[in-house]
Short mmCIF file of C-alpha atoms and ligand atoms in Angstrom, two decimals:
data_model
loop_
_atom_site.label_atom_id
_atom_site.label_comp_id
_atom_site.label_asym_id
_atom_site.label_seq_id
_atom_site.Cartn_x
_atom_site.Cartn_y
_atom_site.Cartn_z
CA UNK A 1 6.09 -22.84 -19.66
CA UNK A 2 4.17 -20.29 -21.80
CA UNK A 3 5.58 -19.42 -24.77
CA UNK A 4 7.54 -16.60 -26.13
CA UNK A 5 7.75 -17.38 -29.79
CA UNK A 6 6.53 -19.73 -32.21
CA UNK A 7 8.06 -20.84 -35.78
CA UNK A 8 5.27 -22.56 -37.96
CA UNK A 9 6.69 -24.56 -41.41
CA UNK A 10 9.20 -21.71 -41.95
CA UNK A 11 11.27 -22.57 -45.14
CA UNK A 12 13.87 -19.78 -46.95
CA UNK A 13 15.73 -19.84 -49.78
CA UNK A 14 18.39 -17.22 -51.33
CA UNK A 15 18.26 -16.47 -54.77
CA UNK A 16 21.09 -15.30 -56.51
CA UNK A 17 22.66 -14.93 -59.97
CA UNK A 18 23.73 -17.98 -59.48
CA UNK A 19 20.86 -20.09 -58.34
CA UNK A 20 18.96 -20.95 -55.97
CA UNK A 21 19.97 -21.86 -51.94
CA UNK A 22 17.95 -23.57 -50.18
CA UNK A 23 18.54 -22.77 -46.81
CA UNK A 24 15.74 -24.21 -44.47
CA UNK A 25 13.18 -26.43 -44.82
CA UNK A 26 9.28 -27.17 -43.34
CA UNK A 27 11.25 -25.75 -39.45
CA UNK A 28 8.53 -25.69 -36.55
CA UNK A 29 9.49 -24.76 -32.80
CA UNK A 30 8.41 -22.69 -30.13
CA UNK A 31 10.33 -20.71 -27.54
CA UNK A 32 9.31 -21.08 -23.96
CA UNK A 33 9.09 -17.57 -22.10
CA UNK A 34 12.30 -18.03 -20.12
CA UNK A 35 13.78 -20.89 -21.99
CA UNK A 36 17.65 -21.38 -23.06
CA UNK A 37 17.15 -23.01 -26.26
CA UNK A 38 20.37 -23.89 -27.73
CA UNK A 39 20.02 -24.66 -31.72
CA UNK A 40 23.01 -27.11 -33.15
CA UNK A 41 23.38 -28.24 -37.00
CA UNK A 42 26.61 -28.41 -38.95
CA UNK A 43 28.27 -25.26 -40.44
CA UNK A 44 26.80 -23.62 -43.30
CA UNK A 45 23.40 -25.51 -42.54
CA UNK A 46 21.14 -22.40 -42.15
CA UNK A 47 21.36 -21.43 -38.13
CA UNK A 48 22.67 -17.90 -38.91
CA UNK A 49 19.32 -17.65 -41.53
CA UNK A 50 17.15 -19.07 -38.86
CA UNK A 51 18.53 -16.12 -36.34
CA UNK A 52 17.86 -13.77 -39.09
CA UNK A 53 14.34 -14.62 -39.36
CA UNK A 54 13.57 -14.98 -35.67
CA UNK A 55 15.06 -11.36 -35.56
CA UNK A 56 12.54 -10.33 -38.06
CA UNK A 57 15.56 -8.81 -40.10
CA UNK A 58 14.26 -11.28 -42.70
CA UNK A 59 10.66 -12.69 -43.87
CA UNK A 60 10.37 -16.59 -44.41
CA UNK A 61 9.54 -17.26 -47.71
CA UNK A 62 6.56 -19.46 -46.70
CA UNK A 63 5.36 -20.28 -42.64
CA UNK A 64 5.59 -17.74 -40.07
CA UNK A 65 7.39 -16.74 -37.07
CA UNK A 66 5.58 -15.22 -34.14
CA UNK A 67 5.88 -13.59 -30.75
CA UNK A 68 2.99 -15.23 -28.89
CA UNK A 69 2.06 -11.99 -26.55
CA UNK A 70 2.07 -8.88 -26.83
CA UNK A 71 2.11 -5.92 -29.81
CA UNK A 72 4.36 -6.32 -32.55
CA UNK A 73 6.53 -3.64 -31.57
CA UNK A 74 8.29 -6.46 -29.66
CA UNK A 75 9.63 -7.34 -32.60
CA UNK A 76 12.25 -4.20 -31.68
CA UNK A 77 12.61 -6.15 -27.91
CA UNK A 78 15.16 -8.17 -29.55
CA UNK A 79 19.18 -8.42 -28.57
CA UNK A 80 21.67 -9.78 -31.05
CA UNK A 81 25.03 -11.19 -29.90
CA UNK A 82 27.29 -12.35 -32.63
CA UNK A 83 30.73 -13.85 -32.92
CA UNK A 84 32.66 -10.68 -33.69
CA UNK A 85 31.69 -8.01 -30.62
CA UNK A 86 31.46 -4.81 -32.89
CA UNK A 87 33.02 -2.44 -30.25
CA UNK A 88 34.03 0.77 -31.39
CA UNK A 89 37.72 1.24 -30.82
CA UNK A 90 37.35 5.32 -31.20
CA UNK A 91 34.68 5.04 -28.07
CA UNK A 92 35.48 4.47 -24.37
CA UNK A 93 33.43 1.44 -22.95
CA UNK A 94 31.11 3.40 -21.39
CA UNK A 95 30.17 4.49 -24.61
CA UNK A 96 30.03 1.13 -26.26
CA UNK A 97 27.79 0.00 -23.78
CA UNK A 98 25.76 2.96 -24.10
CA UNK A 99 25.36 3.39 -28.17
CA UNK A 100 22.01 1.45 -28.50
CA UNK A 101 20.72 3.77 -25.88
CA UNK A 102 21.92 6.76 -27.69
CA UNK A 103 20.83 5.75 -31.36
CA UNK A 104 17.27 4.61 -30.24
CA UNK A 105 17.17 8.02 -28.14
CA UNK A 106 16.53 6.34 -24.56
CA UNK A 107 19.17 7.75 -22.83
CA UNK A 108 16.59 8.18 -19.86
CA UNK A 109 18.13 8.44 -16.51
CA UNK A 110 16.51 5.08 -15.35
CA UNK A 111 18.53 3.22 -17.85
CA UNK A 112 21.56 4.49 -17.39
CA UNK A 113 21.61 4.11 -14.13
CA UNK A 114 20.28 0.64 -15.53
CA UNK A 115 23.92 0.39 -17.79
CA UNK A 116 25.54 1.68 -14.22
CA UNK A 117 24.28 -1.36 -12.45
CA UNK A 118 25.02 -3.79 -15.29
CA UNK A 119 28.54 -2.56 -15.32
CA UNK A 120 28.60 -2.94 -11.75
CA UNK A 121 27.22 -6.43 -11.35
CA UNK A 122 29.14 -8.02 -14.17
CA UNK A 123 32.73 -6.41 -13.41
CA UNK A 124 33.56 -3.35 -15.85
CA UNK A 125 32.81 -0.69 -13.63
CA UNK A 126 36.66 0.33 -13.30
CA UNK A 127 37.03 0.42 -17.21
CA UNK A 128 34.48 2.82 -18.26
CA UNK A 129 37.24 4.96 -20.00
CA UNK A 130 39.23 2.18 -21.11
CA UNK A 131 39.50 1.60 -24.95
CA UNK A 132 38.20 -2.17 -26.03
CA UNK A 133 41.54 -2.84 -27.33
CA UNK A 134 42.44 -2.82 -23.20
CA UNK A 135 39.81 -5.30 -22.14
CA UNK A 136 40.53 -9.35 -22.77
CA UNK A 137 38.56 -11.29 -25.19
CA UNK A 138 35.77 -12.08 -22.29
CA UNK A 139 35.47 -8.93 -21.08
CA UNK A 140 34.61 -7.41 -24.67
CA UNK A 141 32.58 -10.37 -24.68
CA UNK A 142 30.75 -8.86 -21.52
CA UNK A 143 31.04 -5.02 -22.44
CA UNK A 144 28.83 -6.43 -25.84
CA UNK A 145 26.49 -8.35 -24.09
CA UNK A 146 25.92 -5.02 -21.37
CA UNK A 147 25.15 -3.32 -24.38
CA UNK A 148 22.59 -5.47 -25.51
CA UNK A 149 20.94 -5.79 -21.98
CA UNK A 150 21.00 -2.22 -22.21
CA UNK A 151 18.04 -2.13 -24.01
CA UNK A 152 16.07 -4.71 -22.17
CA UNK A 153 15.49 -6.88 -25.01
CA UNK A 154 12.71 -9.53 -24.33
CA UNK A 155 14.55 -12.06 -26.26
CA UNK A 156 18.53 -12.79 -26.80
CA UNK A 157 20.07 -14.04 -30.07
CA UNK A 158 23.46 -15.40 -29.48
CA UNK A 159 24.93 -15.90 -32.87
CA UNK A 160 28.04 -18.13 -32.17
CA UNK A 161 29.10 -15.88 -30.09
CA UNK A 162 32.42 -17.50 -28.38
CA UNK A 163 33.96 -19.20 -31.77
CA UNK A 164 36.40 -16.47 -32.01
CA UNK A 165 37.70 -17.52 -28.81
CA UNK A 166 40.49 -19.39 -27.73
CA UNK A 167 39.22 -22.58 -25.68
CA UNK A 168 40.01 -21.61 -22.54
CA UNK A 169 38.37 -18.13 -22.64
CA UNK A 170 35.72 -19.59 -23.94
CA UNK A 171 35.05 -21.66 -21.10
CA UNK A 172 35.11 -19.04 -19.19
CA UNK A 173 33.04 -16.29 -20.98
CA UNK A 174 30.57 -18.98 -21.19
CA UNK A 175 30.22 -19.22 -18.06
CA UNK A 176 30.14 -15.22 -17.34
CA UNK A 177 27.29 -14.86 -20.22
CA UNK A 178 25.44 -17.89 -18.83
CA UNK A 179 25.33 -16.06 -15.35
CA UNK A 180 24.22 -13.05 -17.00
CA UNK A 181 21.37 -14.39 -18.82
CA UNK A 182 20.42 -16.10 -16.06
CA UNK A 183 20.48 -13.64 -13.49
CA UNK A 184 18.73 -11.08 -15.89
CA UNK A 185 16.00 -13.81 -16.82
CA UNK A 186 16.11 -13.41 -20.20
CA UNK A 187 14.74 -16.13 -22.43
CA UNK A 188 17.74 -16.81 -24.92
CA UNK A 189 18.47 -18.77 -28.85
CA UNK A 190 22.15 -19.76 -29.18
CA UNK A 191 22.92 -20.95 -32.38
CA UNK A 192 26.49 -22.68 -32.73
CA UNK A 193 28.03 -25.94 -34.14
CA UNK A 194 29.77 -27.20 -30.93
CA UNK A 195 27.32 -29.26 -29.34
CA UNK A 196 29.65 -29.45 -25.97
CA UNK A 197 28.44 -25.51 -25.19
CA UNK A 198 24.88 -26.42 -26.41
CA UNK A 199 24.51 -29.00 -23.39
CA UNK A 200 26.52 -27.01 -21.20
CA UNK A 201 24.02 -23.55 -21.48
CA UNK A 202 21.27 -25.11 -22.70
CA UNK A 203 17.56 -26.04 -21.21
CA UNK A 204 16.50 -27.78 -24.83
CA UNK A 205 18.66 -28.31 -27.57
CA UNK A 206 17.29 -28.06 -31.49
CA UNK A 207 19.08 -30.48 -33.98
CA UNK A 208 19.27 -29.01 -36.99
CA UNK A 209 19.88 -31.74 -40.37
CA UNK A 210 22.92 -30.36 -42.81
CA UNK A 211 21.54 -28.00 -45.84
CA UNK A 212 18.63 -26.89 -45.97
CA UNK A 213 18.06 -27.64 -42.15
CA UNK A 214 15.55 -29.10 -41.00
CA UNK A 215 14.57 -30.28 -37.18
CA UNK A 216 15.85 -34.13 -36.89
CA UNK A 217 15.34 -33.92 -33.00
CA UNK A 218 14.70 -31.86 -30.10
CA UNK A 219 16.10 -33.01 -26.82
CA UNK A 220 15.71 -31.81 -22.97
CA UNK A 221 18.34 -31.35 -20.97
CA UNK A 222 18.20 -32.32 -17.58
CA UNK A 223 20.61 -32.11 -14.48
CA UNK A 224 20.11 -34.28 -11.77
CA UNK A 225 21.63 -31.17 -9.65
CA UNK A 226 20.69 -28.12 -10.33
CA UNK A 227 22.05 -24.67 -10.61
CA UNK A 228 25.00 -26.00 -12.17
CA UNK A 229 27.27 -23.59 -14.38
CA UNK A 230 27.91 -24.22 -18.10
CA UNK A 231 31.44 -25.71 -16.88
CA UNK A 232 30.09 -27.96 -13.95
CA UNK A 233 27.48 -29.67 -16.13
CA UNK A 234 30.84 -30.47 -18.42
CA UNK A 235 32.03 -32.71 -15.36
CA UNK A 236 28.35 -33.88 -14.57
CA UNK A 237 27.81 -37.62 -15.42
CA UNK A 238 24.70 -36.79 -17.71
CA UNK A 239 27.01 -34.68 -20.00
CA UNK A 240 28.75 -37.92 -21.90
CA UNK A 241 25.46 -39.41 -22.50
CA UNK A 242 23.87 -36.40 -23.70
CA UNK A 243 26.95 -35.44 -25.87
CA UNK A 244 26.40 -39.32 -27.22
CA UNK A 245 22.74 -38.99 -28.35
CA UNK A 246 22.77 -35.62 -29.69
CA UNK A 247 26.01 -36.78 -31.98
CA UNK A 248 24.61 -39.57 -33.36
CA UNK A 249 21.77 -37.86 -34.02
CA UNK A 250 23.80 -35.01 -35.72
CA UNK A 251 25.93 -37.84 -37.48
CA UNK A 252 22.90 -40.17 -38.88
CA UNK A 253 21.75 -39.70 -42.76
CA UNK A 254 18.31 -40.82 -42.01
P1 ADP B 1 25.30 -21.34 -40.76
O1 ADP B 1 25.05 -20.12 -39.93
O2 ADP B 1 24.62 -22.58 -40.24
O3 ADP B 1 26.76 -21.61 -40.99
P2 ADP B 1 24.05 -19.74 -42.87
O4 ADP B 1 22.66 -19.52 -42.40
O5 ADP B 1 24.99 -18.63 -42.73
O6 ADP B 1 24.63 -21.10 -42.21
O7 ADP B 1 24.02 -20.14 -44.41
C1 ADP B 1 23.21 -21.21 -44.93
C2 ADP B 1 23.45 -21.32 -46.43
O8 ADP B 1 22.96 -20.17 -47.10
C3 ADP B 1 24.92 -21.43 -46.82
O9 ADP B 1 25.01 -22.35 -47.88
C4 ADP B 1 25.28 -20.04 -47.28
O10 ADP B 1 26.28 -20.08 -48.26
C5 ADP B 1 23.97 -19.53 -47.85
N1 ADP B 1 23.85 -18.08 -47.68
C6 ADP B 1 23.93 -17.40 -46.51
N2 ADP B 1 23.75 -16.08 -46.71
C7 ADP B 1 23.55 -15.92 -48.03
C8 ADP B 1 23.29 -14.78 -48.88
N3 ADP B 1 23.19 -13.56 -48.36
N4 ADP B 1 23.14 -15.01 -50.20
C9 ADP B 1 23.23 -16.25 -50.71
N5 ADP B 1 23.46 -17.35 -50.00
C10 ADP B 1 23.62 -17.21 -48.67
MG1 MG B 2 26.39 -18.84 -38.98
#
């Protein structure tokens, strides 16, 4: 697998009145061009800085984080998901989904009949002039992640994005975004602190150590069946032993 993006010795720190915060420390990976890399650590550890960087909203302090082809204006082929969906309430979903569009003044006819198909595929055709406040938690989970393919981003950024779920949407929205990604071939980062969605999405999961993170381990994720959704590899027999490893590795001091 080639890869997509590579983070050399990238360490960060905030500095504020009151002090300093260390927030990573010495962090190397790559990102394999079609990867799901999932990235777990405890909360407050530094995953949401980590996203921030790979983003290029922020500079590390010292290392580097690269895309490995291409011009840097692929730096703008990036798609953030986050925890809270940000749709307007005052605009229908049609026009949710098509704000990214509109601000970065590509409302070309190809991708809108792009958004048309997206809506389409993933179920929201019929609500186009529906208000968010009418959709379910996973469907405003969708219409956000529609308007983030809009764009055609080259790489996803999933920032926690089903903690503001109950557990049983959740499950289910996973599932939905999972199909998504995967059907779109995007090469996707999910950050988030429950390492039960980690295994269930991911291809590789990132162990992050407590403040200021660091990597303790990385660990592939195999299926002895494949294709399997986020909520069949729950029931898979790999899943306990997986779940085992990874928390003890989350749980040792070493
Ligand atoms: P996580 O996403 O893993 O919960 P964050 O990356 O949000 O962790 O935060 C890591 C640490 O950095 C925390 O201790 C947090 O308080 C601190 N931090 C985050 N953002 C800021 C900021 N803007 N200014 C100062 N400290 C911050
Ligand atoms: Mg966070």
């Amino acid at each position: 697998m080639d890869a997509l993006m590579q983070v050399s010795h990238v360490s960060y720190s905030y500095h504020t009145l009151s002090g300093e915060t260390m927030a990573l420390s010495d962090i190397t990976f790559s990102v394999g061009e079609g990867e799901f890399l999932a990235v777990v650590g405890p909360s407050g550890c530094g995953k949401s800085t980590l996203l921030s960087l790979l983003s290029g909203l922020m500079e590390p302090e010292q290392g580097s984080v690269e895309f490995c082809s291409g011009p840097e204006e692929t730096r703008t082929q990036i798609g953030y998901m986050l925890q809270k969906d940000h749709l307007f309430e005052w605009r229908t979903v049609y026009r949710n989904v098509i704000l990214g569009l509109e601000i970065q003044n590509r409302m070309s006819p190809e991708n809108l009949a792009h958004v048309e198909q997206l809506l389409e595929e993933y179920g929201l055709s019929s609500f186009k002039s529906a208000r968010p406040s009418e959709l379910s938690g996973g469907m405003r989970q969708r219409a956000a992640l529609i308007r983030t393919l809009a764009l055609d981003p080259q790489l996803l950024l999933l920032d926690e994005p089903f903690s503001a779920l109950d557990y049983q949407t959740r499950l289910n929205v996973c599932d939905d975004v999972y199909r998504i990604i995967q059907k779109e071939k995007k090469t996707a980062v999910l950050v988030t602190h429950d390492l039960s969605e980690a295994i269930s999405m991911a291809d590789r999961v990132l162990i992050l150590s407590s403040r200021p993170a660091s990597v303790k381990k990385t660990v592939s994720i195999h299926f002895a069946q494949p294709g399997l959704t986020p909520m069949q590899r729950r029931q898979a027999p790999e899943f306990k032993d997986y779940f085992n490893e990874i928390w003890k590795e989350l749980n040792s001091h070493a």
